[in-house]
Amino acid sequence: MCHTETAPTVLLGPQLNRKLSRPMARKVLTSLKSILKDAQRRGNVAQNVAAAVVIKKDKRTENVKLKVGVDIPTTQEVGVIIGAAKGRWRPVLMTAAFVGLRASELRGLRWKDVDLKGEKIHVRQRADRLNQIGRPKSAAGDREIPLRPIVLQTLREWKLVCPKGDLGLVFPNGDGGIENLSNILQRGFQPAQVTAGVMVPAKDEHGKPLRDGNGKPVFVAKYYGIHSLRHFHASWLINRKADGGLELPPKEVQTRLGHSSITMTLDVYGHLFPRGREDVEITDLERSLSLA
């Protein structure tokens, strides 16, 4: 009897009942409140039933530090993910990883704000979850970011075939309009991870592994949101030059990420900054004392 080897089941996007992190749940709730508020103003609903809803902090997980390989893609993972990205998704993911823009900033980025000759991007606007164009999240969000040679080359090539539209967007949809975040995730980021083999076993709401009808494990893309590429960018800015990073000081990292305060930068990424050479210096001191 002949047995046929079947490929593992892979789930993407809405096919997976995946729990949202608290920060992501807060963002979704904020969007829902905005939608209902607008609907109430138009007279389409009697009240904003989400207005009083809050998402409480989980003291067990609220202060958990981001981990490389868990929350932050490794350098090797980013390389294979971008390498596996097809068509218009490659320049999007390349820019997310090596420029560190928020998803809203990527979606609202205009060609007039990309200086290919000056080798920099000026962030001046964003597209929110309702596809509304507006100013950056804060005054600090309006910033200039230098471009790496590989990003410059990718954007030059992409500009030649980029769909044209009245908004002049760098990463528009096929009609030149504002691209939906769900498309970037479900058609670009997640499939690229699957193609690259950057996957993890899927789990149900109780934390148990999911299996398909044949009893085989079900796999999903390892990193759900594109914000993980922004985390990677932050870690690259922070890492020592000897480890392939830029080794920038906290204030410069804050500026490039567009954080409104240095406190925000340190709260999220402070544990990634090099701790110096105290252990080496102490060892040297002990050696010198023993020889005295």
PDB file of C-alpha atoms in Angstrom, residues 24-255:
ATOM      1  CA  MET A  24      -2.974  45.222  20.175  1.00  0.00           C
ATOM      2  CA  ALA A  25      -6.366  44.718  21.854  1.00  0.00           C
ATOM      3  CA  ARG A  26      -6.229  48.319  23.069  1.00  0.00           C
ATOM      4  CA  LYS A  27      -5.532  49.526  19.519  1.00  0.00           C
ATOM      5  CA  VAL A  28      -8.455  47.490  18.155  1.00  0.00           C
ATOM      6  CA  LEU A  29     -10.729  48.804  20.907  1.00  0.00           C
ATOM      7  CA  THR A  30      -9.674  52.389  20.163  1.00  0.00           C
ATOM      8  CA  SER A  31     -10.523  51.890  16.485  1.00  0.00           C
ATOM      9  CA  LEU A  32     -13.878  50.335  17.372  1.00  0.00           C
ATOM     10  CA  LYS A  33     -14.709  53.246  19.665  1.00  0.00           C
ATOM     11  CA  SER A  34     -13.845  55.700  16.876  1.00  0.00           C
ATOM     12  CA  ILE A  35     -16.036  53.853  14.371  1.00  0.00           C
ATOM     13  CA  LEU A  36     -19.006  53.740  16.751  1.00  0.00           C
ATOM     14  CA  LYS A  37     -18.508  57.372  17.747  1.00  0.00           C
ATOM     15  CA  ASP A  38     -18.678  58.391  14.089  1.00  0.00           C
ATOM     16  CA  ALA A  39     -21.706  56.146  13.530  1.00  0.00           C
ATOM     17  CA  GLN A  40     -23.434  57.743  16.521  1.00  0.00           C
ATOM     18  CA  ARG A  41     -22.689  61.220  15.181  1.00  0.00           C
ATOM     19  CA  ARG A  42     -24.258  60.250  11.856  1.00  0.00           C
ATOM     20  CA  GLY A  43     -27.314  58.836  13.618  1.00  0.00           C
ATOM     21  CA  ASN A  44     -26.650  55.241  12.543  1.00  0.00           C
ATOM     22  CA  VAL A  45     -26.492  53.912  16.114  1.00  0.00           C
ATOM     23  CA  ALA A  46     -28.174  55.119  19.293  1.00  0.00           C
ATOM     24  CA  GLN A  47     -25.110  54.899  21.503  1.00  0.00           C
ATOM     25  CA  ASN A  48     -21.432  54.018  21.544  1.00  0.00           C
ATOM     26  CA  VAL A  49     -21.591  50.721  23.421  1.00  0.00           C
ATOM     27  CA  ALA A  50     -17.780  50.448  23.445  1.00  0.00           C
ATOM     28  CA  ALA A  51     -17.236  53.825  25.115  1.00  0.00           C
ATOM     29  CA  ALA A  52     -17.100  52.415  28.633  1.00  0.00           C
ATOM     30  CA  VAL A  53     -15.073  49.313  27.760  1.00  0.00           C
ATOM     31  CA  VAL A  54     -11.518  49.198  29.129  1.00  0.00           C
ATOM     32  CA  ILE A  55      -8.754  46.617  28.917  1.00  0.00           C
ATOM     33  CA  LYS A  56      -7.074  46.237  32.257  1.00  0.00           C
ATOM     34  CA  LYS A  57      -3.375  45.670  32.658  1.00  0.00           C
ATOM     35  CA  ASP A  58      -2.192  42.141  33.307  1.00  0.00           C
ATOM     36  CA  LYS A  59       0.330  42.461  36.112  1.00  0.00           C
ATOM     37  CA  ARG A  60       1.761  39.046  35.208  1.00  0.00           C
ATOM     38  CA  THR A  61       2.731  40.027  31.667  1.00  0.00           C
ATOM     39  CA  GLU A  62       2.666  43.822  31.432  1.00  0.00           C
ATOM     40  CA  ASN A  63       6.349  44.199  32.300  1.00  0.00           C
ATOM     41  CA  VAL A  64       7.644  41.177  30.358  1.00  0.00           C
ATOM     42  CA  LYS A  65      10.672  42.236  28.317  1.00  0.00           C
ATOM     43  CA  LEU A  66      10.784  41.751  24.561  1.00  0.00           C
ATOM     44  CA  LYS A  67      12.966  38.798  23.598  1.00  0.00           C
ATOM     45  CA  VAL A  68      14.989  38.270  20.429  1.00  0.00           C
ATOM     46  CA  GLY A  69      13.684  35.204  18.612  1.00  0.00           C
ATOM     47  CA  VAL A  70      10.347  35.435  20.420  1.00  0.00           C
ATOM     48  CA  ASP A  71       9.042  38.983  20.007  1.00  0.00           C
ATOM     49  CA  ILE A  72      11.909  40.367  17.921  1.00  0.00           C
ATOM     50  CA  PRO A  73      12.951  38.545  14.730  1.00  0.00           C
ATOM     51  CA  THR A  74      16.597  37.569  14.542  1.00  0.00           C
ATOM     52  CA  THR A  75      18.844  38.968  11.815  1.00  0.00           C
ATOM     53  CA  GLN A  76      18.757  35.602  10.053  1.00  0.00           C
ATOM     54  CA  GLU A  77      14.949  35.471  10.195  1.00  0.00           C
ATOM     55  CA  VAL A  78      14.593  38.974   8.778  1.00  0.00           C
ATOM     56  CA  GLY A  79      16.947  38.035   5.944  1.00  0.00           C
ATOM     57  CA  VAL A  80      14.983  34.960   4.872  1.00  0.00           C
ATOM     58  CA  ILE A  81      11.600  36.676   5.334  1.00  0.00           C
ATOM     59  CA  ILE A  82      12.536  39.589   3.078  1.00  0.00           C
ATOM     60  CA  GLY A  83      14.168  37.183   0.649  1.00  0.00           C
ATOM     61  CA  ALA A  84      10.925  35.209   0.442  1.00  0.00           C
ATOM     62  CA  ALA A  85       8.688  38.273   0.008  1.00  0.00           C
ATOM     63  CA  LYS A  86       7.175  38.545  -3.457  1.00  0.00           C
ATOM     64  CA  GLY A  87       6.429  41.553  -5.664  1.00  0.00           C
ATOM     65  CA  ARG A  88       5.261  44.713  -3.919  1.00  0.00           C
ATOM     66  CA  TRP A  89       5.600  43.229  -0.461  1.00  0.00           C
ATOM     67  CA  ARG A  90       9.404  43.119  -0.572  1.00  0.00           C
ATOM     68  CA  PRO A  91       9.934  46.909  -0.505  1.00  0.00           C
ATOM     69  CA  VAL A  92       7.314  47.238   2.254  1.00  0.00           C
ATOM     70  CA  LEU A  93       9.018  44.699   4.513  1.00  0.00           C
ATOM     71  CA  MET A  94      12.477  46.004   3.636  1.00  0.00           C
ATOM     72  CA  THR A  95      11.487  49.525   4.677  1.00  0.00           C
ATOM     73  CA  ALA A  96       9.752  48.307   7.838  1.00  0.00           C
ATOM     74  CA  ALA A  97      12.863  46.418   8.960  1.00  0.00           C
ATOM     75  CA  PHE A  98      15.593  48.876   7.981  1.00  0.00           C
ATOM     76  CA  VAL A  99      13.816  52.212   8.473  1.00  0.00           C
ATOM     77  CA  GLY A 100      11.645  51.231  11.426  1.00  0.00           C
ATOM     78  CA  LEU A 101       8.438  53.011  10.420  1.00  0.00           C
ATOM     79  CA  ARG A 102       5.180  52.221  12.167  1.00  0.00           C
ATOM     80  CA  ALA A 103       2.580  50.417  10.027  1.00  0.00           C
ATOM     81  CA  SER A 104       0.522  53.608   9.827  1.00  0.00           C
ATOM     82  CA  GLU A 105       3.596  55.554   8.690  1.00  0.00           C
ATOM     83  CA  LEU A 106       4.394  52.978   6.010  1.00  0.00           C
ATOM     84  CA  ARG A 107       0.844  53.174   4.690  1.00  0.00           C
ATOM     85  CA  GLY A 108       0.860  56.973   4.653  1.00  0.00           C
ATOM     86  CA  LEU A 109       4.370  57.484   3.255  1.00  0.00           C
ATOM     87  CA  ARG A 110       4.509  59.659   0.096  1.00  0.00           C
ATOM     88  CA  TRP A 111       7.160  59.713  -2.623  1.00  0.00           C
ATOM     89  CA  LYS A 112       7.543  63.467  -2.070  1.00  0.00           C
ATOM     90  CA  ASP A 113       8.822  62.618   1.425  1.00  0.00           C
ATOM     91  CA  VAL A 114      11.417  60.132   0.141  1.00  0.00           C
ATOM     92  CA  ASP A 115      14.681  61.859  -0.780  1.00  0.00           C
ATOM     93  CA  LEU A 116      16.523  59.248  -2.839  1.00  0.00           C
ATOM     94  CA  LYS A 117      19.344  61.667  -3.643  1.00  0.00           C
ATOM     95  CA  GLY A 118      19.718  62.845  -0.066  1.00  0.00           C
ATOM     96  CA  GLU A 119      19.345  59.236   1.109  1.00  0.00           C
ATOM     97  CA  LYS A 120      16.692  59.902   3.735  1.00  0.00           C
ATOM     98  CA  ILE A 121      12.978  59.676   4.474  1.00  0.00           C
ATOM     99  CA  HIS A 122      10.973  62.465   6.106  1.00  0.00           C
ATOM    100  CA  VAL A 123       7.982  61.171   8.067  1.00  0.00           C
ATOM    101  CA  ARG A 124       5.251  63.802   7.812  1.00  0.00           C
ATOM    102  CA  GLN A 125       1.986  61.867   7.832  1.00  0.00           C
ATOM    103  CA  ARG A 126       0.318  58.539   8.623  1.00  0.00           C
ATOM    104  CA  ALA A 127      -2.730  56.539   7.582  1.00  0.00           C
ATOM    105  CA  ASP A 128      -4.771  55.279  10.545  1.00  0.00           C
ATOM    106  CA  ARG A 129      -6.845  52.091  10.780  1.00  0.00           C
ATOM    107  CA  LEU A 130      -9.794  53.902   9.223  1.00  0.00           C
ATOM    108  CA  ASN A 131      -7.572  54.841   6.253  1.00  0.00           C
ATOM    109  CA  GLN A 132      -7.674  58.488   7.267  1.00  0.00           C
ATOM    110  CA  ILE A 133      -4.546  60.518   6.468  1.00  0.00           C
ATOM    111  CA  GLY A 134      -3.270  62.670   9.325  1.00  0.00           C
ATOM    112  CA  ARG A 135      -0.242  63.974  11.128  1.00  0.00           C
ATOM    113  CA  PRO A 136       2.182  61.612  12.950  1.00  0.00           C
ATOM    114  CA  LYS A 137       1.182  60.365  16.402  1.00  0.00           C
ATOM    115  CA  SER A 138       3.164  63.116  18.138  1.00  0.00           C
ATOM    116  CA  ALA A 139       5.498  66.000  17.362  1.00  0.00           C
ATOM    117  CA  ALA A 140       8.396  63.555  17.717  1.00  0.00           C
ATOM    118  CA  GLY A 141       6.856  61.410  14.983  1.00  0.00           C
ATOM    119  CA  ASP A 142       7.694  64.106  12.434  1.00  0.00           C
ATOM    120  CA  ARG A 143      11.304  63.141  11.767  1.00  0.00           C
ATOM    121  CA  GLU A 144      14.011  62.363   9.208  1.00  0.00           C
ATOM    122  CA  ILE A 145      15.561  58.913   8.975  1.00  0.00           C
ATOM    123  CA  PRO A 146      18.676  58.029   6.947  1.00  0.00           C
ATOM    124  CA  LEU A 147      18.352  55.264   4.362  1.00  0.00           C
ATOM    125  CA  ARG A 148      20.698  52.309   4.015  1.00  0.00           C
ATOM    126  CA  PRO A 149      22.058  51.522   0.506  1.00  0.00           C
ATOM    127  CA  ILE A 150      19.986  48.330   0.234  1.00  0.00           C
ATOM    128  CA  VAL A 151      16.781  50.256   1.010  1.00  0.00           C
ATOM    129  CA  LEU A 152      17.702  53.001  -1.456  1.00  0.00           C
ATOM    130  CA  GLN A 153      18.229  50.500  -4.257  1.00  0.00           C
ATOM    131  CA  THR A 154      15.002  48.678  -3.440  1.00  0.00           C
ATOM    132  CA  LEU A 155      12.973  51.911  -3.414  1.00  0.00           C
ATOM    133  CA  ARG A 156      14.531  53.127  -6.673  1.00  0.00           C
ATOM    134  CA  GLU A 157      13.487  49.898  -8.380  1.00  0.00           C
ATOM    135  CA  TRP A 158      10.050  49.937  -6.774  1.00  0.00           C
ATOM    136  CA  LYS A 159       9.346  53.534  -7.831  1.00  0.00           C
ATOM    137  CA  LEU A 160       9.517  52.492 -11.490  1.00  0.00           C
ATOM    138  CA  VAL A 161       6.605  50.050 -11.132  1.00  0.00           C
ATOM    139  CA  CYS A 162       4.718  51.481  -8.156  1.00  0.00           C
ATOM    140  CA  PRO A 163       0.972  52.009  -8.847  1.00  0.00           C
ATOM    141  CA  LYS A 164       0.201  55.691  -9.331  1.00  0.00           C
ATOM    142  CA  GLY A 165      -2.501  57.525  -7.419  1.00  0.00           C
ATOM    143  CA  ASP A 166      -3.624  61.002  -6.412  1.00  0.00           C
ATOM    144  CA  LEU A 167      -2.064  60.574  -2.956  1.00  0.00           C
ATOM    145  CA  GLY A 168       1.387  59.782  -4.350  1.00  0.00           C
ATOM    146  CA  LEU A 169       1.897  56.943  -1.858  1.00  0.00           C
ATOM    147  CA  VAL A 170       5.015  54.787  -1.771  1.00  0.00           C
ATOM    148  CA  PHE A 171       3.176  51.606  -0.736  1.00  0.00           C
ATOM    149  CA  PRO A 172      -0.365  51.938  -2.139  1.00  0.00           C
ATOM    150  CA  ASN A 173      -2.845  49.254  -3.075  1.00  0.00           C
ATOM    151  CA  GLY A 174      -3.203  48.190  -6.690  1.00  0.00           C
ATOM    152  CA  ASP A 175      -5.370  51.225  -7.470  1.00  0.00           C
ATOM    153  CA  GLY A 176      -2.934  53.725  -5.963  1.00  0.00           C
ATOM    154  CA  GLY A 177      -5.029  54.216  -2.806  1.00  0.00           C
ATOM    155  CA  ILE A 178      -4.274  53.532   0.845  1.00  0.00           C
ATOM    156  CA  GLU A 179      -3.312  49.907   1.477  1.00  0.00           C
ATOM    157  CA  ASN A 180      -5.155  48.076   4.257  1.00  0.00           C
ATOM    158  CA  LEU A 181      -3.026  46.811   7.111  1.00  0.00           C
ATOM    159  CA  SER A 182      -4.748  43.420   6.924  1.00  0.00           C
ATOM    160  CA  ASN A 183      -3.512  43.007   3.332  1.00  0.00           C
ATOM    161  CA  ILE A 184       0.068  43.759   4.331  1.00  0.00           C
ATOM    162  CA  LEU A 185      -0.149  41.123   7.051  1.00  0.00           C
ATOM    163  CA  GLN A 186      -2.194  38.408   5.330  1.00  0.00           C
ATOM    164  CA  ARG A 187      -0.838  38.756   1.785  1.00  0.00           C
ATOM    165  CA  GLY A 188       2.666  39.971   2.489  1.00  0.00           C
ATOM    166  CA  PHE A 189       4.244  39.492   5.900  1.00  0.00           C
ATOM    167  CA  GLN A 190       2.700  36.209   7.000  1.00  0.00           C
ATOM    168  CA  PRO A 191       3.024  34.346   3.664  1.00  0.00           C
ATOM    169  CA  ALA A 192       6.667  35.460   3.422  1.00  0.00           C
ATOM    170  CA  GLN A 193       7.315  33.899   6.825  1.00  0.00           C
ATOM    171  CA  VAL A 194       5.624  30.670   5.800  1.00  0.00           C
ATOM    172  CA  THR A 195       7.632  30.502   2.569  1.00  0.00           C
ATOM    173  CA  ALA A 196      10.822  31.172   4.536  1.00  0.00           C
ATOM    174  CA  GLY A 197       9.949  28.518   7.125  1.00  0.00           C
ATOM    175  CA  VAL A 198       9.710  31.036   9.954  1.00  0.00           C
ATOM    176  CA  MET A 199       6.779  29.294  11.647  1.00  0.00           C
ATOM    177  CA  VAL A 200       5.665  27.945  15.013  1.00  0.00           C
ATOM    178  CA  PRO A 201       3.044  25.356  16.022  1.00  0.00           C
ATOM    179  CA  ALA A 202      -0.419  26.885  16.377  1.00  0.00           C
ATOM    180  CA  LYS A 203      -2.137  26.665  19.763  1.00  0.00           C
ATOM    181  CA  ASP A 204      -5.761  26.925  20.801  1.00  0.00           C
ATOM    182  CA  GLU A 205      -7.157  29.315  23.403  1.00  0.00           C
ATOM    183  CA  HIS A 206      -6.059  26.934  26.151  1.00  0.00           C
ATOM    184  CA  GLY A 207      -2.463  26.835  24.949  1.00  0.00           C
ATOM    185  CA  LYS A 208      -2.705  23.319  23.543  1.00  0.00           C
ATOM    186  CA  PRO A 209      -1.202  22.463  20.103  1.00  0.00           C
ATOM    187  CA  LEU A 210      -3.678  22.456  17.226  1.00  0.00           C
ATOM    188  CA  ARG A 211      -3.851  19.464  14.878  1.00  0.00           C
ATOM    189  CA  ASP A 212      -5.545  19.007  11.521  1.00  0.00           C
ATOM    190  CA  GLY A 213      -7.933  16.222  10.537  1.00  0.00           C
ATOM    191  CA  ASN A 214      -5.005  13.852   9.976  1.00  0.00           C
ATOM    192  CA  GLY A 215      -3.562  14.491  13.409  1.00  0.00           C
ATOM    193  CA  LYS A 216      -0.666  16.541  12.062  1.00  0.00           C
ATOM    194  CA  PRO A 217       0.445  19.758  13.809  1.00  0.00           C
ATOM    195  CA  VAL A 218      -0.892  23.027  12.430  1.00  0.00           C
ATOM    196  CA  PHE A 219       1.650  25.807  11.880  1.00  0.00           C
ATOM    197  CA  VAL A 220       1.356  29.588  11.721  1.00  0.00           C
ATOM    198  CA  ALA A 221       3.684  32.456  10.881  1.00  0.00           C
ATOM    199  CA  LYS A 222       5.943  33.039  13.883  1.00  0.00           C
ATOM    200  CA  TYR A 223       5.462  36.827  14.040  1.00  0.00           C
ATOM    201  CA  TYR A 224       1.867  38.006  13.791  1.00  0.00           C
ATOM    202  CA  GLY A 225       2.194  41.787  13.458  1.00  0.00           C
ATOM    203  CA  ILE A 226       4.495  43.870  11.279  1.00  0.00           C
ATOM    204  CA  HIS A 227       5.417  45.845  14.417  1.00  0.00           C
ATOM    205  CA  SER A 228       7.873  43.010  15.107  1.00  0.00           C
ATOM    206  CA  LEU A 229       9.996  44.412  12.250  1.00  0.00           C
ATOM    207  CA  ARG A 230      10.023  47.784  14.022  1.00  0.00           C
ATOM    208  CA  HIS A 231      11.253  45.959  17.120  1.00  0.00           C
ATOM    209  CA  PHE A 232      13.988  44.401  14.991  1.00  0.00           C
ATOM    210  CA  HIS A 233      14.969  47.832  13.710  1.00  0.00           C
ATOM    211  CA  ALA A 234      15.202  49.165  17.268  1.00  0.00           C
ATOM    212  CA  SER A 235      17.412  46.250  18.321  1.00  0.00           C
ATOM    213  CA  TRP A 236      19.664  46.852  15.300  1.00  0.00           C
ATOM    214  CA  LEU A 237      20.048  50.529  16.244  1.00  0.00           C
ATOM    215  CA  ILE A 238      20.960  49.478  19.785  1.00  0.00           C
ATOM    216  CA  ASN A 239      23.239  46.474  19.227  1.00  0.00           C
ATOM    217  CA  ARG A 240      27.029  46.816  19.386  1.00  0.00           C
ATOM    218  CA  LYS A 241      28.868  47.416  16.117  1.00  0.00           C
ATOM    219  CA  ALA A 242      30.836  44.257  16.843  1.00  0.00           C
ATOM    220  CA  ASP A 243      27.505  42.386  16.711  1.00  0.00           C
ATOM    221  CA  GLY A 244      26.387  44.036  13.465  1.00  0.00           C
ATOM    222  CA  GLY A 245      24.395  46.871  15.038  1.00  0.00           C
ATOM    223  CA  LEU A 246      24.794  50.644  14.936  1.00  0.00           C
ATOM    224  CA  GLU A 247      25.389  51.051  18.690  1.00  0.00           C
ATOM    225  CA  LEU A 248      23.489  54.339  18.869  1.00  0.00           C
ATOM    226  CA  PRO A 249      22.879  56.155  22.171  1.00  0.00           C
ATOM    227  CA  PRO A 250      19.353  56.072  23.659  1.00  0.00           C
ATOM    228  CA  LYS A 251      18.501  59.640  22.609  1.00  0.00           C
ATOM    229  CA  GLU A 252      19.311  58.935  18.958  1.00  0.00           C
ATOM    230  CA  VAL A 253      17.288  55.709  19.085  1.00  0.00           C
ATOM    231  CA  GLN A 254      14.359  57.704  20.473  1.00  0.00           C
ATOM    232  CA  THR A 255      14.645  60.230  17.655  1.00  0.00           C
TER     233      THR A 255
END
